[in-house]
Amino acid sequence: MNKADLLKKITTPIDSPAFPAAKVKFHNRDFMNITYRTDHDALMKVLPEPLEPIDDLVKFEFINMPDSDGLGDYAEIGQVIPVTFNGQEGEFYLSMYVNNAEAIASGREIAAFPKKLADTSIYLDNDVLVGKLEYSGLPVATATMAYNYYPMDLEEAKAEITKPSYRLNIMRNYDATPRVLEMTESTITDVEVKGAWNSPAKLQLFEHVMAPVADFPVREIVKSQHIVADLTLPRPHMVYDYLAD
């Protein structure tokens, strides 16, 4: 295989890539979002400069993706911190736990999402939406949300899921010195909100050394939403270079 052939490859293994080259369109992406207030000091220990927190809030995302081009059917659960960057409101993705190897590989390599492998599930149990995160067979997070109580304005729902997303991209040289250390940004596109509701919810977090979501305790649930939409995730771009100096 010559250099020209190699330049066409998206990733390794070169004879069976870890993820497809296709642009991923999500159909009927199911968001179960719970935003809560936590401890300020806990947030500041992990929130990278120059981002600033908003009201000491954390958003726990339970996302079911039953139909994703090239990636299939999977679920991911993550902790997202509402922030401002240069005066603009957005969200910093701190951690994401995913049950799909292709989604983890493509998310990390292409889009700088902080994804790890874990057991994730989101399902409807009679009148309750249930979200579960387990790591190595142990419970890490459990959420329950009343099913579709109060209809939500669809434009408001669209605004909720189209806030700028900030992620760290960290890559090391072979001697462990930093090669890339950037803050990236992207915003989802091609959004069609198919349904949205505000509903009461509860969230329990359990301590785990490899999934430390409980480091940000739930002090007060501020809002909880169920949103179903079609959308596309674009490639990110750099907005802050930590190695520029």
PDB file of C-alpha atoms in Angstrom:
ATOM      1  CA  MET A   1       0.000   0.000   0.000  1.00  0.00           C
ATOM      2  CA  ASN A   2       1.564   3.280  -1.097  1.00  0.00           C
ATOM      3  CA  LYS A   3       1.385   6.728   0.469  1.00  0.00           C
ATOM      4  CA  ALA A   4      -1.488   7.854  -1.756  1.00  0.00           C
ATOM      5  CA  ASP A   5      -3.548   4.885  -0.609  1.00  0.00           C
ATOM      6  CA  LEU A   6      -2.701   5.523   3.035  1.00  0.00           C
ATOM      7  CA  LEU A   7      -3.811   9.145   2.781  1.00  0.00           C
ATOM      8  CA  LYS A   8      -7.297   7.910   1.915  1.00  0.00           C
ATOM      9  CA  LYS A   9      -7.610   5.855   5.108  1.00  0.00           C
ATOM     10  CA  ILE A  10      -9.644   7.350   7.945  1.00  0.00           C
ATOM     11  CA  THR A  11      -8.102   5.295  10.766  1.00  0.00           C
ATOM     12  CA  THR A  12      -6.607   1.943  11.700  1.00  0.00           C
ATOM     13  CA  PRO A  13      -6.736  -1.020  11.262  1.00  0.00           C
ATOM     14  CA  ILE A  14      -6.238  -0.067   7.622  1.00  0.00           C
ATOM     15  CA  ASP A  15      -7.925  -3.273   6.408  1.00  0.00           C
ATOM     16  CA  SER A  16     -10.932  -2.895   8.767  1.00  0.00           C
ATOM     17  CA  PRO A  17     -11.291   0.655  10.156  1.00  0.00           C
ATOM     18  CA  ALA A  18     -12.517   1.082  13.727  1.00  0.00           C
ATOM     19  CA  PHE A  19     -15.310   3.365  12.464  1.00  0.00           C
ATOM     20  CA  PRO A  20     -16.843   4.309   9.106  1.00  0.00           C
ATOM     21  CA  ALA A  21     -15.930   7.329   7.043  1.00  0.00           C
ATOM     22  CA  ALA A  22     -19.606   8.265   6.638  1.00  0.00           C
ATOM     23  CA  LYS A  23     -20.961  11.530   8.030  1.00  0.00           C
ATOM     24  CA  VAL A  24     -23.154  10.521  10.958  1.00  0.00           C
ATOM     25  CA  LYS A  25     -26.799  11.567  10.872  1.00  0.00           C
ATOM     26  CA  PHE A  26     -28.852  10.714  13.971  1.00  0.00           C
ATOM     27  CA  HIS A  27     -32.510   9.784  13.562  1.00  0.00           C
ATOM     28  CA  ASN A  28     -34.914   9.955  16.523  1.00  0.00           C
ATOM     29  CA  ARG A  29     -32.119  10.837  18.944  1.00  0.00           C
ATOM     30  CA  ASP A  30     -33.697  10.631  22.381  1.00  0.00           C
ATOM     31  CA  PHE A  31     -32.418  13.108  25.018  1.00  0.00           C
ATOM     32  CA  MET A  32     -33.239  12.652  28.698  1.00  0.00           C
ATOM     33  CA  ASN A  33     -31.546  15.678  30.292  1.00  0.00           C
ATOM     34  CA  ILE A  34     -31.408  16.546  33.989  1.00  0.00           C
ATOM     35  CA  THR A  35     -29.778  19.829  35.033  1.00  0.00           C
ATOM     36  CA  TYR A  36     -28.849  20.239  38.686  1.00  0.00           C
ATOM     37  CA  ARG A  37     -26.919  22.529  41.013  1.00  0.00           C
ATOM     38  CA  THR A  38     -23.733  21.199  42.605  1.00  0.00           C
ATOM     39  CA  ASP A  39     -20.711  22.361  44.637  1.00  0.00           C
ATOM     40  CA  HIS A  40     -18.733  25.285  43.210  1.00  0.00           C
ATOM     41  CA  ASP A  41     -15.353  24.019  44.444  1.00  0.00           C
ATOM     42  CA  ALA A  42     -15.908  20.617  42.850  1.00  0.00           C
ATOM     43  CA  LEU A  43     -16.602  22.233  39.479  1.00  0.00           C
ATOM     44  CA  MET A  44     -13.585  24.518  39.615  1.00  0.00           C
ATOM     45  CA  LYS A  45     -11.247  21.562  40.204  1.00  0.00           C
ATOM     46  CA  VAL A  46     -12.027  20.156  36.745  1.00  0.00           C
ATOM     47  CA  LEU A  47     -13.264  23.060  34.613  1.00  0.00           C
ATOM     48  CA  PRO A  48     -10.390  24.153  32.328  1.00  0.00           C
ATOM     49  CA  GLU A  49      -9.600  27.802  31.801  1.00  0.00           C
ATOM     50  CA  PRO A  50     -10.705  30.016  30.115  1.00  0.00           C
ATOM     51  CA  LEU A  51     -14.210  28.529  30.585  1.00  0.00           C
ATOM     52  CA  GLU A  52     -16.388  29.912  33.382  1.00  0.00           C
ATOM     53  CA  PRO A  53     -19.230  27.982  35.108  1.00  0.00           C
ATOM     54  CA  ILE A  54     -22.848  29.127  35.056  1.00  0.00           C
ATOM     55  CA  ASP A  55     -24.550  29.050  38.470  1.00  0.00           C
ATOM     56  CA  ASP A  56     -22.637  25.900  39.544  1.00  0.00           C
ATOM     57  CA  LEU A  57     -24.802  23.781  37.243  1.00  0.00           C
ATOM     58  CA  VAL A  58     -24.220  20.316  35.815  1.00  0.00           C
ATOM     59  CA  LYS A  59     -26.318  18.650  33.108  1.00  0.00           C
ATOM     60  CA  PHE A  60     -26.566  14.875  33.125  1.00  0.00           C
ATOM     61  CA  GLU A  61     -27.372  13.623  29.630  1.00  0.00           C
ATOM     62  CA  PHE A  62     -28.961  10.231  28.990  1.00  0.00           C
ATOM     63  CA  ILE A  63     -29.065   9.842  25.202  1.00  0.00           C
ATOM     64  CA  ASN A  64     -30.568   6.950  23.282  1.00  0.00           C
ATOM     65  CA  MET A  65     -29.547   6.689  19.615  1.00  0.00           C
ATOM     66  CA  PRO A  66     -31.648   3.977  17.979  1.00  0.00           C
ATOM     67  CA  ASP A  67     -30.736   4.869  14.381  1.00  0.00           C
ATOM     68  CA  SER A  68     -27.319   6.400  13.668  1.00  0.00           C
ATOM     69  CA  ASP A  69     -25.826   6.303  10.165  1.00  0.00           C
ATOM     70  CA  GLY A  70     -22.766   4.040  10.190  1.00  0.00           C
ATOM     71  CA  LEU A  71     -22.892   3.451  13.961  1.00  0.00           C
ATOM     72  CA  GLY A  72     -26.235   1.715  14.459  1.00  0.00           C
ATOM     73  CA  ASP A  73     -28.102   1.546  17.768  1.00  0.00           C
ATOM     74  CA  TYR A  74     -26.414   2.609  21.014  1.00  0.00           C
ATOM     75  CA  ALA A  75     -26.706   4.775  24.122  1.00  0.00           C
ATOM     76  CA  GLU A  76     -24.415   7.232  25.868  1.00  0.00           C
ATOM     77  CA  ILE A  77     -24.534   9.010  29.206  1.00  0.00           C
ATOM     78  CA  GLY A  78     -22.459  12.011  30.188  1.00  0.00           C
ATOM     79  CA  GLN A  79     -21.815  14.934  32.497  1.00  0.00           C
ATOM     80  CA  VAL A  80     -21.911  18.332  30.834  1.00  0.00           C
ATOM     81  CA  ILE A  81     -21.076  21.640  32.518  1.00  0.00           C
ATOM     82  CA  PRO A  82     -22.926  24.810  31.396  1.00  0.00           C
ATOM     83  CA  VAL A  83     -20.262  27.473  30.793  1.00  0.00           C
ATOM     84  CA  THR A  84     -19.423  30.758  29.143  1.00  0.00           C
ATOM     85  CA  PHE A  85     -16.526  31.250  26.738  1.00  0.00           C
ATOM     86  CA  ASN A  86     -15.719  34.827  25.708  1.00  0.00           C
ATOM     87  CA  GLY A  87     -19.178  35.828  26.906  1.00  0.00           C
ATOM     88  CA  GLN A  88     -20.971  33.125  24.893  1.00  0.00           C
ATOM     89  CA  GLU A  89     -23.022  30.473  26.652  1.00  0.00           C
ATOM     90  CA  GLY A  90     -22.219  26.867  25.864  1.00  0.00           C
ATOM     91  CA  GLU A  91     -21.498  23.470  27.414  1.00  0.00           C
ATOM     92  CA  PHE A  92     -18.253  21.758  28.360  1.00  0.00           C
ATOM     93  CA  TYR A  93     -18.295  17.995  27.897  1.00  0.00           C
ATOM     94  CA  LEU A  94     -16.499  16.572  30.912  1.00  0.00           C
ATOM     95  CA  SER A  95     -17.203  12.846  30.516  1.00  0.00           C
ATOM     96  CA  MET A  96     -19.229  10.499  28.326  1.00  0.00           C
ATOM     97  CA  TYR A  97     -19.888   6.804  28.864  1.00  0.00           C
ATOM     98  CA  VAL A  98     -20.833   4.781  25.800  1.00  0.00           C
ATOM     99  CA  ASN A  99     -21.738   1.157  24.983  1.00  0.00           C
ATOM    100  CA  ASN A 100     -20.550   1.213  21.352  1.00  0.00           C
ATOM    101  CA  ALA A 101     -16.886   0.724  20.379  1.00  0.00           C
ATOM    102  CA  GLU A 102     -17.210   2.435  16.982  1.00  0.00           C
ATOM    103  CA  ALA A 103     -18.876   5.479  18.552  1.00  0.00           C
ATOM    104  CA  ILE A 104     -16.117   5.706  21.158  1.00  0.00           C
ATOM    105  CA  ALA A 105     -13.327   5.486  18.577  1.00  0.00           C
ATOM    106  CA  SER A 106     -14.851   7.968  16.127  1.00  0.00           C
ATOM    107  CA  GLY A 107     -15.973  10.317  18.890  1.00  0.00           C
ATOM    108  CA  ARG A 108     -12.492  10.512  20.379  1.00  0.00           C
ATOM    109  CA  GLU A 109     -10.427  10.558  17.174  1.00  0.00           C
ATOM    110  CA  ILE A 110     -12.582  12.827  15.036  1.00  0.00           C
ATOM    111  CA  ALA A 111     -14.562  15.034  17.421  1.00  0.00           C
ATOM    112  CA  ALA A 112     -12.541  15.116  20.690  1.00  0.00           C
ATOM    113  CA  PHE A 113     -15.426  13.740  22.755  1.00  0.00           C
ATOM    114  CA  PRO A 114     -14.262  12.378  26.171  1.00  0.00           C
ATOM    115  CA  LYS A 115     -15.757   8.893  25.696  1.00  0.00           C
ATOM    116  CA  LYS A 116     -15.212   5.741  27.774  1.00  0.00           C
ATOM    117  CA  LEU A 117     -16.705   2.262  27.558  1.00  0.00           C
ATOM    118  CA  ALA A 118     -19.475   1.483  30.060  1.00  0.00           C
ATOM    119  CA  ASP A 119     -22.884  -0.159  30.323  1.00  0.00           C
ATOM    120  CA  THR A 120     -25.579   2.371  29.417  1.00  0.00           C
ATOM    121  CA  SER A 121     -29.319   2.039  28.973  1.00  0.00           C
ATOM    122  CA  ILE A 122     -32.308   4.349  28.523  1.00  0.00           C
ATOM    123  CA  TYR A 123     -35.796   2.850  28.333  1.00  0.00           C
ATOM    124  CA  LEU A 124     -39.478   3.435  29.039  1.00  0.00           C
ATOM    125  CA  ASP A 125     -40.951   1.508  31.984  1.00  0.00           C
ATOM    126  CA  ASN A 126     -44.714   2.106  31.908  1.00  0.00           C
ATOM    127  CA  ASP A 127     -45.034   5.819  32.752  1.00  0.00           C
ATOM    128  CA  VAL A 128     -41.367   6.422  33.632  1.00  0.00           C
ATOM    129  CA  LEU A 129     -38.271   7.060  31.528  1.00  0.00           C
ATOM    130  CA  VAL A 130     -35.324   5.270  33.132  1.00  0.00           C
ATOM    131  CA  GLY A 131     -31.617   5.968  32.576  1.00  0.00           C
ATOM    132  CA  LYS A 132     -28.899   3.713  33.979  1.00  0.00           C
ATOM    133  CA  LEU A 133     -25.109   3.920  33.950  1.00  0.00           C
ATOM    134  CA  GLU A 134     -23.043   0.975  35.206  1.00  0.00           C
ATOM    135  CA  TYR A 135     -19.286   0.509  35.216  1.00  0.00           C
ATOM    136  CA  SER A 136     -17.803  -2.970  35.698  1.00  0.00           C
ATOM    137  CA  GLY A 137     -21.204  -4.217  36.839  1.00  0.00           C
ATOM    138  CA  LEU A 138     -21.610  -1.578  39.550  1.00  0.00           C
ATOM    139  CA  PRO A 139     -24.232   1.216  39.513  1.00  0.00           C
ATOM    140  CA  VAL A 140     -22.873   4.692  38.822  1.00  0.00           C
ATOM    141  CA  ALA A 141     -26.000   6.722  38.004  1.00  0.00           C
ATOM    142  CA  THR A 142     -29.742   6.086  37.953  1.00  0.00           C
ATOM    143  CA  ALA A 143     -32.347   8.567  36.727  1.00  0.00           C
ATOM    144  CA  THR A 144     -36.122   8.444  36.563  1.00  0.00           C
ATOM    145  CA  MET A 145     -38.273  10.941  34.696  1.00  0.00           C
ATOM    146  CA  ALA A 146     -42.050  11.119  34.447  1.00  0.00           C
ATOM    147  CA  TYR A 147     -43.007  10.384  30.862  1.00  0.00           C
ATOM    148  CA  ASN A 148     -43.843  13.461  28.796  1.00  0.00           C
ATOM    149  CA  TYR A 149     -45.743  15.531  31.364  1.00  0.00           C
ATOM    150  CA  TYR A 150     -45.696  19.099  30.050  1.00  0.00           C
ATOM    151  CA  PRO A 151     -45.274  19.903  26.322  1.00  0.00           C
ATOM    152  CA  MET A 152     -42.249  22.102  25.653  1.00  0.00           C
ATOM    153  CA  ASP A 153     -41.979  24.718  22.932  1.00  0.00           C
ATOM    154  CA  LEU A 154     -40.098  23.081  20.046  1.00  0.00           C
ATOM    155  CA  GLU A 155     -37.957  26.159  19.358  1.00  0.00           C
ATOM    156  CA  GLU A 156     -36.990  26.271  23.028  1.00  0.00           C
ATOM    157  CA  ALA A 157     -36.066  22.598  22.822  1.00  0.00           C
ATOM    158  CA  LYS A 158     -33.978  23.246  19.713  1.00  0.00           C
ATOM    159  CA  ALA A 159     -32.137  26.019  21.543  1.00  0.00           C
ATOM    160  CA  GLU A 160     -31.406  23.602  24.397  1.00  0.00           C
ATOM    161  CA  ILE A 161     -29.636  21.081  22.175  1.00  0.00           C
ATOM    162  CA  THR A 162     -27.870  23.518  19.841  1.00  0.00           C
ATOM    163  CA  LYS A 163     -25.719  25.350  22.347  1.00  0.00           C
ATOM    164  CA  PRO A 164     -22.016  25.442  21.431  1.00  0.00           C
ATOM    165  CA  SER A 165     -20.200  22.366  22.688  1.00  0.00           C
ATOM    166  CA  TYR A 166     -16.668  22.668  24.069  1.00  0.00           C
ATOM    167  CA  ARG A 167     -14.260  19.722  24.380  1.00  0.00           C
ATOM    168  CA  LEU A 168     -10.582  19.287  25.135  1.00  0.00           C
ATOM    169  CA  ASN A 169      -8.373  17.681  22.508  1.00  0.00           C
ATOM    170  CA  ILE A 170      -5.201  16.255  24.087  1.00  0.00           C
ATOM    171  CA  MET A 171      -2.538  14.347  22.140  1.00  0.00           C
ATOM    172  CA  ARG A 172       0.982  13.447  23.272  1.00  0.00           C
ATOM    173  CA  ASN A 173       4.260  12.968  21.421  1.00  0.00           C
ATOM    174  CA  TYR A 174       6.015   9.630  21.793  1.00  0.00           C
ATOM    175  CA  ASP A 175       8.157  11.101  24.599  1.00  0.00           C
ATOM    176  CA  ALA A 176       4.929  12.144  26.420  1.00  0.00           C
ATOM    177  CA  THR A 177       5.396  15.862  25.791  1.00  0.00           C
ATOM    178  CA  PRO A 178       2.233  17.621  24.576  1.00  0.00           C
ATOM    179  CA  ARG A 179       1.672  17.649  20.822  1.00  0.00           C
ATOM    180  CA  VAL A 180      -1.887  19.007  20.828  1.00  0.00           C
ATOM    181  CA  LEU A 181      -3.694  20.721  23.699  1.00  0.00           C
ATOM    182  CA  GLU A 182      -6.709  22.605  22.439  1.00  0.00           C
ATOM    183  CA  MET A 183     -10.210  23.655  23.330  1.00  0.00           C
ATOM    184  CA  THR A 184     -12.527  22.760  20.461  1.00  0.00           C
ATOM    185  CA  GLU A 185     -16.046  23.901  19.646  1.00  0.00           C
ATOM    186  CA  SER A 186     -18.920  22.645  17.510  1.00  0.00           C
ATOM    187  CA  THR A 187     -22.693  23.040  17.291  1.00  0.00           C
ATOM    188  CA  ILE A 188     -25.108  20.411  16.009  1.00  0.00           C
ATOM    189  CA  THR A 189     -26.855  21.109  12.708  1.00  0.00           C
ATOM    190  CA  ASP A 190     -29.756  19.873  10.541  1.00  0.00           C
ATOM    191  CA  VAL A 191     -31.989  19.783  13.613  1.00  0.00           C
ATOM    192  CA  GLU A 192     -35.604  18.674  13.440  1.00  0.00           C
ATOM    193  CA  VAL A 193     -37.215  18.486  16.869  1.00  0.00           C
ATOM    194  CA  LYS A 194     -39.987  15.883  16.771  1.00  0.00           C
ATOM    195  CA  GLY A 195     -41.158  16.187  20.363  1.00  0.00           C
ATOM    196  CA  ALA A 196     -40.170  17.873  23.621  1.00  0.00           C
ATOM    197  CA  TRP A 197     -41.454  17.874  27.192  1.00  0.00           C
ATOM    198  CA  ASN A 198     -40.609  19.193  30.653  1.00  0.00           C
ATOM    199  CA  SER A 199     -41.093  16.528  33.319  1.00  0.00           C
ATOM    200  CA  PRO A 200     -40.199  15.982  36.984  1.00  0.00           C
ATOM    201  CA  ALA A 201     -37.144  13.780  37.525  1.00  0.00           C
ATOM    202  CA  LYS A 202     -34.846  12.269  40.136  1.00  0.00           C
ATOM    203  CA  LEU A 203     -31.123  11.494  39.833  1.00  0.00           C
ATOM    204  CA  GLN A 204     -28.955   9.260  42.029  1.00  0.00           C
ATOM    205  CA  LEU A 205     -25.155   9.141  41.748  1.00  0.00           C
ATOM    206  CA  PHE A 206     -22.881   6.455  43.192  1.00  0.00           C
ATOM    207  CA  GLU A 207     -19.145   6.713  43.828  1.00  0.00           C
ATOM    208  CA  HIS A 208     -16.837   4.840  41.458  1.00  0.00           C
ATOM    209  CA  VAL A 209     -13.119   5.443  40.967  1.00  0.00           C
ATOM    210  CA  MET A 210     -13.248   5.015  37.171  1.00  0.00           C
ATOM    211  CA  ALA A 211     -16.513   6.887  36.667  1.00  0.00           C
ATOM    212  CA  PRO A 212     -16.369   9.707  39.250  1.00  0.00           C
ATOM    213  CA  VAL A 213     -19.691  11.336  38.393  1.00  0.00           C
ATOM    214  CA  ALA A 214     -20.596  11.473  42.101  1.00  0.00           C
ATOM    215  CA  ASP A 215     -17.790  14.004  42.641  1.00  0.00           C
ATOM    216  CA  PHE A 216     -20.465  16.526  41.622  1.00  0.00           C
ATOM    217  CA  PRO A 217     -23.254  15.874  44.145  1.00  0.00           C
ATOM    218  CA  VAL A 218     -26.868  16.697  43.364  1.00  0.00           C
ATOM    219  CA  ARG A 219     -27.874  19.653  45.542  1.00  0.00           C
ATOM    220  CA  GLU A 220     -30.986  20.751  43.641  1.00  0.00           C
ATOM    221  CA  ILE A 221     -32.575  19.665  40.375  1.00  0.00           C
ATOM    222  CA  VAL A 222     -33.186  22.798  38.319  1.00  0.00           C
ATOM    223  CA  LYS A 223     -34.888  21.359  35.220  1.00  0.00           C
ATOM    224  CA  SER A 224     -35.430  18.080  33.403  1.00  0.00           C
ATOM    225  CA  GLN A 225     -36.409  17.541  29.789  1.00  0.00           C
ATOM    226  CA  HIS A 226     -37.194  14.823  27.266  1.00  0.00           C
ATOM    227  CA  ILE A 227     -36.366  15.810  23.664  1.00  0.00           C
ATOM    228  CA  VAL A 228     -36.576  13.705  20.492  1.00  0.00           C
ATOM    229  CA  ALA A 229     -34.848  15.022  17.358  1.00  0.00           C
ATOM    230  CA  ASP A 230     -33.039  14.259  14.118  1.00  0.00           C
ATOM    231  CA  LEU A 231     -29.652  15.967  13.826  1.00  0.00           C
ATOM    232  CA  THR A 232     -26.104  15.920  12.490  1.00  0.00           C
ATOM    233  CA  LEU A 233     -22.881  16.323  14.462  1.00  0.00           C
ATOM    234  CA  PRO A 234     -20.369  18.505  12.560  1.00  0.00           C
ATOM    235  CA  ARG A 235     -16.594  18.354  12.908  1.00  0.00           C
ATOM    236  CA  PRO A 236     -15.193  20.635  15.654  1.00  0.00           C
ATOM    237  CA  HIS A 237     -12.775  23.516  15.233  1.00  0.00           C
ATOM    238  CA  MET A 238     -10.153  24.919  17.595  1.00  0.00           C
ATOM    239  CA  VAL A 239     -11.079  27.992  19.640  1.00  0.00           C
ATOM    240  CA  TYR A 240      -8.215  28.042  22.171  1.00  0.00           C
ATOM    241  CA  ASP A 241      -4.645  26.734  21.869  1.00  0.00           C
ATOM    242  CA  TYR A 242      -3.005  26.033  25.218  1.00  0.00           C
ATOM    243  CA  LEU A 243       0.396  25.578  23.539  1.00  0.00           C
ATOM    244  CA  ALA A 244       0.345  28.924  21.732  1.00  0.00           C
ATOM    245  CA  ASP A 245       2.740  30.499  24.234  1.00  0.00           C
TER     246      ASP A 245
END
